[in-house]
Amino acid sequence: MSTDPTGPALRTLRLTLAYDGAAYQGWQRQPGRPTVQAAVEEAVRAVTGARRAVHASGRTDSGVHALAQVAHLRTECRLAAETLIRALNANLPGDIVVRRIEDAPPGFHARHHARRKTYFYQFHVAPERHPFWRRFALHLRAMPDVDAMRQAAAILQGRHDFRSFVTNGRDQEDAVRTLYALRVQRTRSGLRVFATADGFLQHMVRALAGLIMRVGTGRESLGGVADILAARDRCAAPASLPPHGLFLWKVEY
Amino acid sequence: MSTDPTGPALRTLRLTLAYDGAAYQGWQRQPGRPTVQAAVEEAVRAVTGARRAVHASGRTDSGVHALAQVAHLRTECRLAAETLIRALNANLPGDIVVRRIEDAPPGFHARHHARRKTYFYQFHVAPERHPFWRRFALHLRAMPDVDAMRQAAAILQGRHDFRSFVTNGRDQEDAVRTLYALRVQRTRSGLRVFATADGFLQHMVRALAGLIMRVGTGRESLGGVADILAARDRCAAPASLPPHGLFLWKVEY
C-alpha cells in the first residue's frame, strides 16, 4: 500500500500511434467533434476505468495522417505493455492503432521533450488518378522536375523566420524554426517530400511542399522561392496542399 | 454519311478499369443499388450522350476490388482513346478509374473471350492491425506456415470439380474448372495468395484462400484439404474470407 495521500504513484507511458486522419478533425480534442485524442482517451478510459489526458508531440491538423505519432499518458494501470496494447486496440476504431507502448521516465512529456519531427507529403504521379491512392496522396499527372524541387528545398532548409508559411499565425508569434532537412525522394508510385524540423507552424509542411512542387512544375522560380521566404508574409506564398497527402512520420527525443 | 439504315457503325472499345469495391454491391448492375457497372455506364452516357452497356470479364462480388478489370463497350463515339479516358475519369467517382482504352476487333467480348483470370487475396501480417491496411487486406497477427500453405495449394491446383468451394451453386451447374496456379507469395507487409484459372465460381477464391490459410495456421491438415476437394460439398469447406482482401488482378485473352 502506498502511504502517499494523493493515491498510488502514476506510471508514465510513451505511446506510439498510427492513424488514418480522414475521419477526424485532427489530433486535438474539441467539444462535439471527432478527434484522435478524444478516441484514444476514450479507449484509455474503457480499459483502465480512469479518465486521463493523452498528450501528443503536437496536434496534427484535420485530415492529416500519422505513422508514428508519440504521446504520453500518466496512469495507475499496471498492465504489461503487450496486454495494454491489445486492450486499447480492441477499444479503438479501425482507423487508429497503438503500435508501441514503453515505460518512460516520470517527467517525460511528448510535446515539451520532442527535439525533431519529420513529416512527409506524398504525391502519386501517373497520367490518371488511381482509386487506391486517392486517400493518401495528391495526384500529379506528370513527374515534376525533381532537380528543380531539390534546389528549391535547399533554399528553404536552415534556420529561418517561416512566417510566409504559417496559416493563422499571430503577428507577435515567434515563427523562427530550424528546418534541418527538406528532401525530395522518388518512390515507385511518385514522390515524397520529407521535412524535418525542431518544430512546425500550422500548415507549414503543406505550404513548403506546395511551393517546391510549383517549382517542379515550372510555375515558380528559384528566385521566387527566396523572395517568398524573405517576405515573411503568408500572402506571398501559394496555397497549402490538401491534408490527405500529409503524414507525421517520426518524432525524435 | 453512312448509308446503313441502322446508323453509323459502332466501334468496339476494350476498357481496363481499377476500382476500390468497398462502396459497391459488386460489378453487376442491380436496380436501386450502387454497382461499378452502373457508375461506368453512367459516365459513358454523360460523355457520349448515348446509353450503352459496358460488359466486364466477369462480375466481381460486393466489396471486392479490381486492379485491371477488362470490359467492352460498343459506341458511335469517335473520340481518341486518351481524350475518352480523360473525359470518363472526369465523370467517374474517385473510387473507379479507367486506366486504358484500346480499339478491339468488332466481335470482341470481354467475358466470352477471357481465357484466364488471376485474383489475389491479400493478408497483412503484424502483431497489431494497421489503419492503412484495414480496407485492403485481412489482418493476421502471426505469419502462417507458408510451406504448409504451398503444399495445400499444390493439392488444389489442376482440373477439378470445385463444388466444395462455391456459394449458391446450383446442383446442376458445371463446377469443373482448371486452376492453373495457386501461389503463395510473401510481400513486405504479409502474404498474397494468387489464383489463376479459366474461370471462377462464386466466392471460389475466397474459399480456397481461406482453406489454405487454415492449413498455414495449423487448423486444417493436408489430408483434410484433399478430403474437402473430393467431397464436392460446400458444407465440407470452411467459410470464405471477407471480400475486402480480394483483388481481380489480371484478365488474359
mmCIF file of C-alpha atoms in Angstrom, chain B residues 36-189:
data_model
loop_
_atom_site.group_PDB
_atom_site.id
_atom_site.type_symbol
_atom_site.label_atom_id
_atom_site.label_comp_id
_atom_site.label_asym_id
_atom_site.label_seq_id
_atom_site.Cartn_x
_atom_site.Cartn_y
_atom_site.Cartn_z
ATOM 1 C CA VAL B 36 -19.488 -0.431 -60.573
ATOM 2 C CA GLN B 37 -21.217 -1.241 -63.869
ATOM 3 C CA ALA B 38 -23.917 1.359 -63.245
ATOM 4 C CA ALA B 39 -21.305 4.020 -62.433
ATOM 5 C CA VAL B 40 -19.277 3.247 -65.576
ATOM 6 C CA GLU B 41 -22.331 3.169 -67.833
ATOM 7 C CA GLU B 42 -23.477 6.489 -66.377
ATOM 8 C CA ALA B 43 -20.083 8.042 -67.159
ATOM 9 C CA VAL B 44 -20.290 6.676 -70.725
ATOM 10 C CA ARG B 45 -23.727 8.220 -71.084
ATOM 11 C CA ALA B 46 -22.502 11.566 -69.751
ATOM 12 C CA VAL B 47 -19.548 11.653 -72.147
ATOM 13 C CA THR B 48 -21.066 10.187 -75.330
ATOM 14 C CA GLY B 49 -24.701 11.140 -74.854
ATOM 15 C CA ALA B 50 -25.777 7.536 -75.526
ATOM 16 C CA ARG B 51 -26.829 4.842 -73.103
ATOM 17 C CA ARG B 52 -24.664 1.782 -73.811
ATOM 18 C CA ALA B 53 -23.982 -1.410 -71.871
ATOM 19 C CA VAL B 54 -20.468 -1.984 -70.577
ATOM 20 C CA HIS B 55 -19.766 -5.708 -70.199
ATOM 21 C CA ALA B 56 -16.970 -6.913 -67.927
ATOM 22 C CA SER B 57 -14.921 -10.118 -67.981
ATOM 23 C CA GLY B 58 -16.955 -11.256 -65.006
ATOM 24 C CA ARG B 59 -18.850 -9.920 -62.073
ATOM 25 C CA THR B 60 -16.789 -9.137 -59.036
ATOM 26 C CA ASP B 61 -18.687 -9.620 -55.781
ATOM 27 C CA SER B 62 -19.789 -6.939 -53.356
ATOM 28 C CA GLY B 63 -16.802 -5.265 -51.713
ATOM 29 C CA VAL B 64 -14.198 -6.899 -53.986
ATOM 30 C CA HIS B 65 -11.567 -4.685 -55.646
ATOM 31 C CA ALA B 66 -10.066 -4.684 -59.142
ATOM 32 C CA LEU B 67 -6.704 -3.514 -60.398
ATOM 33 C CA ALA B 68 -7.323 -4.425 -64.042
ATOM 34 C CA GLN B 69 -10.884 -5.467 -64.750
ATOM 35 C CA VAL B 70 -11.476 -5.655 -68.512
ATOM 36 C CA ALA B 71 -14.742 -4.605 -70.129
ATOM 37 C CA HIS B 72 -16.014 -3.877 -73.613
ATOM 38 C CA LEU B 73 -18.204 -1.123 -74.959
ATOM 39 C CA ARG B 74 -19.713 -0.653 -78.408
ATOM 40 C CA THR B 75 -20.158 3.026 -79.198
ATOM 41 C CA GLU B 76 -20.540 5.560 -82.013
ATOM 42 C CA CYS B 77 -18.135 7.828 -80.153
ATOM 43 C CA ARG B 78 -15.057 8.725 -82.268
ATOM 44 C CA LEU B 79 -13.006 10.433 -79.567
ATOM 45 C CA ALA B 80 -9.338 9.441 -79.354
ATOM 46 C CA ALA B 81 -8.612 6.958 -76.577
ATOM 47 C CA GLU B 82 -6.636 9.464 -74.482
ATOM 48 C CA THR B 83 -9.413 12.029 -74.692
ATOM 49 C CA LEU B 84 -12.037 9.461 -73.821
ATOM 50 C CA ILE B 85 -10.076 8.229 -70.778
ATOM 51 C CA ARG B 86 -9.745 11.784 -69.507
ATOM 52 C CA ALA B 87 -13.447 12.506 -70.084
ATOM 53 C CA LEU B 88 -14.684 9.271 -68.484
ATOM 54 C CA ASN B 89 -12.466 9.733 -65.449
ATOM 55 C CA ALA B 90 -13.757 13.268 -65.020
ATOM 56 C CA ASN B 91 -17.246 11.735 -64.787
ATOM 57 C CA LEU B 92 -16.421 8.778 -62.549
ATOM 58 C CA PRO B 93 -16.294 8.846 -58.743
ATOM 59 C CA GLY B 94 -12.850 8.751 -57.107
ATOM 60 C CA ASP B 95 -13.040 5.038 -56.329
ATOM 61 C CA ILE B 96 -13.304 3.981 -60.001
ATOM 62 C CA VAL B 97 -10.839 4.810 -62.757
ATOM 63 C CA VAL B 98 -10.405 3.883 -66.412
ATOM 64 C CA ARG B 99 -6.730 3.019 -66.808
ATOM 65 C CA ARG B 100 -6.588 2.128 -70.520
ATOM 66 C CA ILE B 101 -8.795 2.176 -73.603
ATOM 67 C CA GLU B 102 -7.884 0.308 -76.781
ATOM 68 C CA ASP B 103 -9.752 -0.347 -80.006
ATOM 69 C CA ALA B 104 -10.723 -4.011 -80.190
ATOM 70 C CA PRO B 105 -11.861 -6.251 -83.062
ATOM 71 C CA PRO B 106 -15.602 -5.780 -83.774
ATOM 72 C CA GLY B 107 -16.625 -9.071 -82.186
ATOM 73 C CA PHE B 108 -14.527 -8.712 -79.028
ATOM 74 C CA HIS B 109 -16.423 -9.812 -75.906
ATOM 75 C CA ALA B 110 -14.796 -9.235 -72.507
ATOM 76 C CA ARG B 111 -16.442 -12.226 -70.862
ATOM 77 C CA HIS B 112 -16.731 -14.781 -73.662
ATOM 78 C CA HIS B 113 -13.174 -14.320 -74.876
ATOM 79 C CA ALA B 114 -11.430 -14.258 -71.485
ATOM 80 C CA ARG B 115 -9.057 -17.255 -71.335
ATOM 81 C CA ARG B 116 -7.622 -16.899 -67.847
ATOM 82 C CA LYS B 117 -8.204 -14.659 -64.881
ATOM 83 C CA THR B 118 -5.970 -14.036 -61.885
ATOM 84 C CA TYR B 119 -7.115 -12.809 -58.497
ATOM 85 C CA PHE B 120 -5.061 -12.316 -55.374
ATOM 86 C CA TYR B 121 -6.122 -12.369 -51.762
ATOM 87 C CA GLN B 122 -4.063 -10.095 -49.528
ATOM 88 C CA PHE B 123 -3.076 -10.700 -45.892
ATOM 89 C CA HIS B 124 -1.487 -8.083 -43.667
ATOM 90 C CA VAL B 125 0.669 -9.914 -41.122
ATOM 91 C CA ALA B 126 1.665 -7.971 -37.989
ATOM 92 C CA PRO B 127 1.152 -8.240 -34.235
ATOM 93 C CA GLU B 128 -1.297 -5.327 -34.422
ATOM 94 C CA ARG B 129 -3.679 -4.246 -37.184
ATOM 95 C CA HIS B 130 -2.751 -1.103 -39.135
ATOM 96 C CA PRO B 131 -5.096 1.729 -40.176
ATOM 97 C CA PHE B 132 -3.698 1.875 -43.708
ATOM 98 C CA TRP B 133 -4.284 -1.810 -44.458
ATOM 99 C CA ARG B 134 -7.718 -2.232 -42.989
ATOM 100 C CA ARG B 135 -9.597 -1.677 -46.259
ATOM 101 C CA PHE B 136 -7.354 -3.822 -48.447
ATOM 102 C CA ALA B 137 -6.129 -6.850 -46.530
ATOM 103 C CA LEU B 138 -7.153 -9.372 -43.914
ATOM 104 C CA HIS B 139 -5.135 -8.943 -40.737
ATOM 105 C CA LEU B 140 -3.248 -11.920 -39.303
ATOM 106 C CA ARG B 141 -1.329 -11.486 -36.039
ATOM 107 C CA ALA B 142 1.384 -14.001 -36.905
ATOM 108 C CA MET B 143 2.953 -15.340 -40.093
ATOM 109 C CA PRO B 144 1.353 -18.666 -41.035
ATOM 110 C CA ASP B 145 3.407 -21.656 -42.142
ATOM 111 C CA VAL B 146 3.973 -20.691 -45.777
ATOM 112 C CA ASP B 147 5.447 -24.069 -46.757
ATOM 113 C CA ALA B 148 2.324 -25.821 -45.492
ATOM 114 C CA MET B 149 0.151 -23.333 -47.398
ATOM 115 C CA ARG B 150 2.109 -24.094 -50.582
ATOM 116 C CA GLN B 151 1.633 -27.835 -50.091
ATOM 117 C CA ALA B 152 -2.101 -27.296 -49.657
ATOM 118 C CA ALA B 153 -2.153 -25.117 -52.780
ATOM 119 C CA ALA B 154 -0.447 -27.879 -54.771
ATOM 120 C CA ILE B 155 -3.300 -30.272 -53.897
ATOM 121 C CA LEU B 156 -5.890 -27.802 -55.156
ATOM 122 C CA GLN B 157 -4.177 -26.880 -58.431
ATOM 123 C CA GLY B 158 -5.298 -28.544 -61.631
ATOM 124 C CA ARG B 159 -8.578 -29.503 -63.244
ATOM 125 C CA HIS B 160 -11.162 -30.408 -60.594
ATOM 126 C CA ASP B 161 -14.815 -30.205 -59.705
ATOM 127 C CA PHE B 162 -14.667 -27.235 -57.301
ATOM 128 C CA ARG B 163 -18.219 -27.666 -55.990
ATOM 129 C CA SER B 164 -16.920 -27.602 -52.393
ATOM 130 C CA PHE B 165 -15.799 -24.001 -52.954
ATOM 131 C CA VAL B 166 -18.966 -22.478 -54.455
ATOM 132 C CA THR B 167 -21.550 -20.390 -52.681
ATOM 133 C CA ASN B 168 -25.080 -20.531 -54.072
ATOM 134 C CA GLY B 169 -24.018 -23.169 -56.570
ATOM 135 C CA ARG B 170 -26.939 -24.845 -58.230
ATOM 136 C CA ASP B 171 -26.575 -28.618 -58.104
ATOM 137 C CA GLN B 172 -26.800 -28.995 -61.849
ATOM 138 C CA GLU B 173 -24.223 -26.327 -62.568
ATOM 139 C CA ASP B 174 -20.909 -27.418 -64.014
ATOM 140 C CA ALA B 175 -18.336 -26.747 -61.304
ATOM 141 C CA VAL B 176 -15.319 -28.140 -63.161
ATOM 142 C CA ARG B 177 -12.599 -25.535 -63.599
ATOM 143 C CA THR B 178 -8.906 -25.572 -64.346
ATOM 144 C CA LEU B 179 -6.939 -23.886 -61.602
ATOM 145 C CA TYR B 180 -3.698 -23.231 -63.483
ATOM 146 C CA ALA B 181 -1.896 -21.843 -60.476
ATOM 147 C CA LEU B 182 -2.438 -21.215 -56.791
ATOM 148 C CA ARG B 183 0.634 -19.447 -55.461
ATOM 149 C CA VAL B 184 1.536 -18.058 -52.048
ATOM 150 C CA GLN B 185 3.833 -15.051 -52.207
ATOM 151 C CA ARG B 186 5.453 -13.233 -49.298
ATOM 152 C CA THR B 187 5.306 -9.450 -49.507
ATOM 153 C CA ARG B 188 6.866 -6.741 -47.371
ATOM 154 C CA SER B 189 3.671 -6.459 -45.356
#
